[in-house]
Amino acid sequence: MSRAYNFCAGPATLPESVLRQARDEMLDWRGTGMSVMEMSHRSDEFVQIAETAEKDLRELAGVSDDYAVLFMQGGASSQFSTIPLNLLGENGSADYVNTGIWSKKAIAEASRYGKVNVVASSEDSGFTTVPDQSSWQTTADAAYLHYTPNETIGGLEFDFVPDSAGTPLVADMSSSMLSRPVDVSRFGVIYAGAQKNIGPSGLVVVIIRKDLLGKARRETPTMMNYQVIADNGSMYNTPATYSWYLAGLVFKWLKEQGGVKAMGEVNLRKARKLYDFIDTNEFYANPIDPRFRSWMNVPFTLADDALNGEFLKGANARGLLNLAGHRSVGGMRASIYNAMPESGVDALIDYMTEFAKERG
Ligand SMILES: Cc1ncc(COP(=O)(O)O)c(C=O)c1O
């Protein structure tokens, strides 16, 4: 068996030791004679798995008892409507910052439920920068302020947490969760689709300040009502048990790596290495304002687009997979989440060096 370096933006590479453990426990979880997949979600065994995962996540991310942690389904996209349904109230409005394709999707969905004020946008720059917070036109009565700390497609990442002046701050941390330390107490809601730094797709982790529970609009589907999900320990219906278990294994792995701070240091080193290489090799380019370059998703172009196919073919042949940029933007993108080892970045740089030498 050989493992490739998988640079996919999501579903993304998982730690090999996690996959091995899942394999070893597949048929018989710790002497129960059952796979986790086959267990009742109400069983003592699964409740223990679920509670341990939540405890480890709380410890890793520094989540206090003022917050509920929910393990929901439907991916991050379902949260684009769950958030307004729960937080907007009957006639409320919300502020949104538009820094890329995922922000736009969140804005479009929220607009179905109430007034959305786009308080800042970097669309004019082609989403290559984050608008300075001094220019944001926030509204005093907004129910919340939503932003996307890391735009997975554009490779644009905030290097600061916005000051929301008392308005609950809501963040789509799908592609940056657990990649570096974040002060959770600054946020009203954090949500993250699992398939980058947490586990399998479909699962979405929501961290919500408890005073924001219980405000859902009447028509909110029960399965989208944060209060209901919190009251039922994320088991109002049958949760995504196996994904929850795998997320728990990833949290344990992250603790073994030294936690989020240690991981952040490795992530910064990996990202710097790759951007430094791109900046010094004239065959490659990255368009993002250096201050806001993503640590997780590194888009780059070749000097000649006509060589894209050849570049990807050569990369695949070396076991460097899924480097094509998002279909909406083209070019290349290397996603280097927590589970991508530094040796993967080194292998990519070696290949890029060679390719530029031969074809540049
Ligand atoms: C920042 C961000 N938000 C939302 C999503 C949508 O997630 P899902 O496919 O889980 O709905 C993604 C997916 O890649 C993402 O990167």
Short mmCIF file of N, CA and C and ligand atoms in Angstrom, two decimals, residues 9-11 74-80 101-103 105-106 148-153 172-176 191-196 200-204 297 326 333 337, ligand 1:
data_model
loop_
_atom_site.label_atom_id
_atom_site.label_comp_id
_atom_site.label_asym_id
_atom_site.label_seq_id
_atom_site.Cartn_x
_atom_site.Cartn_y
_atom_site.Cartn_z
N ALA A 9 -9.01 20.12 -1.50
CA ALA A 9 -9.54 21.13 -0.58
C ALA A 9 -10.61 20.57 0.35
N GLY A 10 -11.14 19.43 0.03
CA GLY A 10 -12.14 18.78 0.88
C GLY A 10 -13.15 18.03 0.03
N PRO A 11 -13.43 16.78 0.43
CA PRO A 11 -12.81 16.02 1.50
C PRO A 11 -11.29 15.98 1.34
N GLY A 74 -25.47 17.91 7.28
CA GLY A 74 -25.84 18.78 6.16
C GLY A 74 -24.71 19.69 5.72
N GLY A 75 -23.53 19.49 6.27
CA GLY A 75 -22.37 20.27 5.85
C GLY A 75 -22.48 21.74 6.25
N ALA A 76 -21.44 22.48 5.92
CA ALA A 76 -21.43 23.91 6.26
C ALA A 76 -22.51 24.66 5.48
N SER A 77 -22.83 24.18 4.29
CA SER A 77 -23.82 24.90 3.46
C SER A 77 -25.18 24.97 4.14
N SER A 78 -25.54 23.93 4.88
CA SER A 78 -26.85 23.97 5.54
C SER A 78 -26.86 25.06 6.62
N GLN A 79 -25.68 25.38 7.14
CA GLN A 79 -25.61 26.44 8.15
C GLN A 79 -25.88 27.82 7.55
N PHE A 80 -25.68 27.94 6.24
CA PHE A 80 -25.95 29.24 5.61
C PHE A 80 -27.42 29.64 5.82
N ILE A 101 -16.12 33.49 -2.68
CA ILE A 101 -17.22 32.66 -3.15
C ILE A 101 -18.05 32.10 -1.99
N TRP A 102 -17.40 31.71 -0.89
CA TRP A 102 -18.17 31.15 0.23
C TRP A 102 -18.95 32.23 0.94
N SER A 103 -18.38 33.42 1.07
CA SER A 103 -19.15 34.55 1.65
C SER A 103 -20.40 34.79 0.82
N LYS A 105 -22.07 32.81 -1.07
CA LYS A 105 -23.09 31.77 -0.90
C LYS A 105 -23.85 31.98 0.41
N ALA A 106 -23.11 32.34 1.44
CA ALA A 106 -23.77 32.59 2.74
C ALA A 106 -24.71 33.78 2.63
N THR A 148 -16.18 35.09 6.72
CA THR A 148 -15.55 33.81 6.38
C THR A 148 -14.05 33.97 6.60
N PRO A 149 -13.55 33.51 7.76
CA PRO A 149 -12.13 33.75 8.09
C PRO A 149 -11.16 33.22 7.03
N ASN A 150 -11.52 32.12 6.41
CA ASN A 150 -10.64 31.60 5.35
C ASN A 150 -11.49 31.22 4.14
N GLU A 151 -11.25 31.92 3.03
CA GLU A 151 -11.95 31.60 1.78
C GLU A 151 -11.17 30.49 1.09
N THR A 152 -11.75 29.30 1.12
CA THR A 152 -11.08 28.10 0.66
C THR A 152 -10.72 28.14 -0.82
N ILE A 153 -11.57 28.76 -1.61
CA ILE A 153 -11.34 28.76 -3.07
C ILE A 153 -10.33 29.84 -3.45
N ASP A 172 -17.71 31.36 9.52
CA ASP A 172 -17.63 30.09 8.79
C ASP A 172 -16.17 29.65 8.80
N MET A 173 -15.82 28.82 9.78
CA MET A 173 -14.42 28.39 9.92
C MET A 173 -14.17 27.04 9.27
N SER A 174 -14.96 26.72 8.23
CA SER A 174 -14.85 25.39 7.61
C SER A 174 -13.41 25.01 7.29
N SER A 175 -12.66 25.96 6.73
CA SER A 175 -11.32 25.57 6.28
C SER A 175 -10.21 26.14 7.15
N SER A 176 -10.57 26.69 8.32
CA SER A 176 -9.49 27.18 9.19
C SER A 176 -9.61 26.69 10.62
N TYR A 191 -18.90 27.89 12.97
CA TYR A 191 -19.32 26.62 12.37
C TYR A 191 -18.27 26.16 11.37
N ALA A 192 -18.19 24.85 11.20
CA ALA A 192 -17.17 24.31 10.31
C ALA A 192 -17.61 22.97 9.74
N GLY A 193 -17.67 22.89 8.43
CA GLY A 193 -17.84 21.60 7.77
C GLY A 193 -16.61 20.77 8.12
N ALA A 194 -16.83 19.47 8.34
CA ALA A 194 -15.75 18.68 8.93
C ALA A 194 -14.65 18.27 7.96
N GLN A 195 -14.92 18.33 6.68
CA GLN A 195 -14.06 17.58 5.73
C GLN A 195 -12.70 18.19 5.41
N LYS A 196 -12.27 19.16 6.23
CA LYS A 196 -10.92 19.71 6.03
C LYS A 196 -10.03 19.34 7.22
N PRO A 200 -14.81 13.36 8.25
CA PRO A 200 -15.52 13.14 6.99
C PRO A 200 -16.56 14.22 6.68
N SER A 201 -16.86 14.37 5.41
CA SER A 201 -17.85 15.37 4.97
C SER A 201 -19.24 15.01 5.49
N GLY A 202 -20.11 16.00 5.49
CA GLY A 202 -21.49 15.80 5.95
C GLY A 202 -21.68 16.30 7.37
N LEU A 203 -20.70 15.99 8.22
CA LEU A 203 -20.73 16.47 9.60
C LEU A 203 -20.38 17.96 9.63
N VAL A 204 -21.07 18.70 10.47
CA VAL A 204 -20.71 20.10 10.66
C VAL A 204 -20.71 20.40 12.15
N ASN A 297 -4.99 27.05 2.15
CA ASN A 297 -5.25 26.83 0.73
C ASN A 297 -4.39 27.78 -0.08
N HIS A 326 -10.06 25.28 -8.03
CA HIS A 326 -11.52 25.11 -8.07
C HIS A 326 -12.02 25.37 -9.48
N ARG A 333 -4.29 24.73 -6.97
CA ARG A 333 -4.48 25.05 -5.55
C ARG A 333 -3.96 23.87 -4.73
N TYR A 337 -3.83 21.34 4.81
CA TYR A 337 -4.47 21.32 6.13
C TYR A 337 -3.56 20.65 7.16
C1 LIG B 1 -15.41 28.12 3.70
C2 LIG B 1 -16.40 27.09 3.28
N1 LIG B 1 -17.69 27.24 3.63
C3 LIG B 1 -18.62 26.34 3.29
C4 LIG B 1 -18.30 25.22 2.56
C5 LIG B 1 -19.38 24.25 2.20
O1 LIG B 1 -19.24 23.09 2.93
P1 LIG B 1 -20.14 21.81 2.68
O2 LIG B 1 -19.75 21.25 1.37
O3 LIG B 1 -19.82 20.95 3.86
O4 LIG B 1 -21.56 22.26 2.68
C6 LIG B 1 -16.98 25.00 2.19
C7 LIG B 1 -16.63 23.79 1.42
O5 LIG B 1 -15.59 23.59 0.90
C8 LIG B 1 -16.01 25.96 2.55
O6 LIG B 1 -14.73 25.80 2.20
#
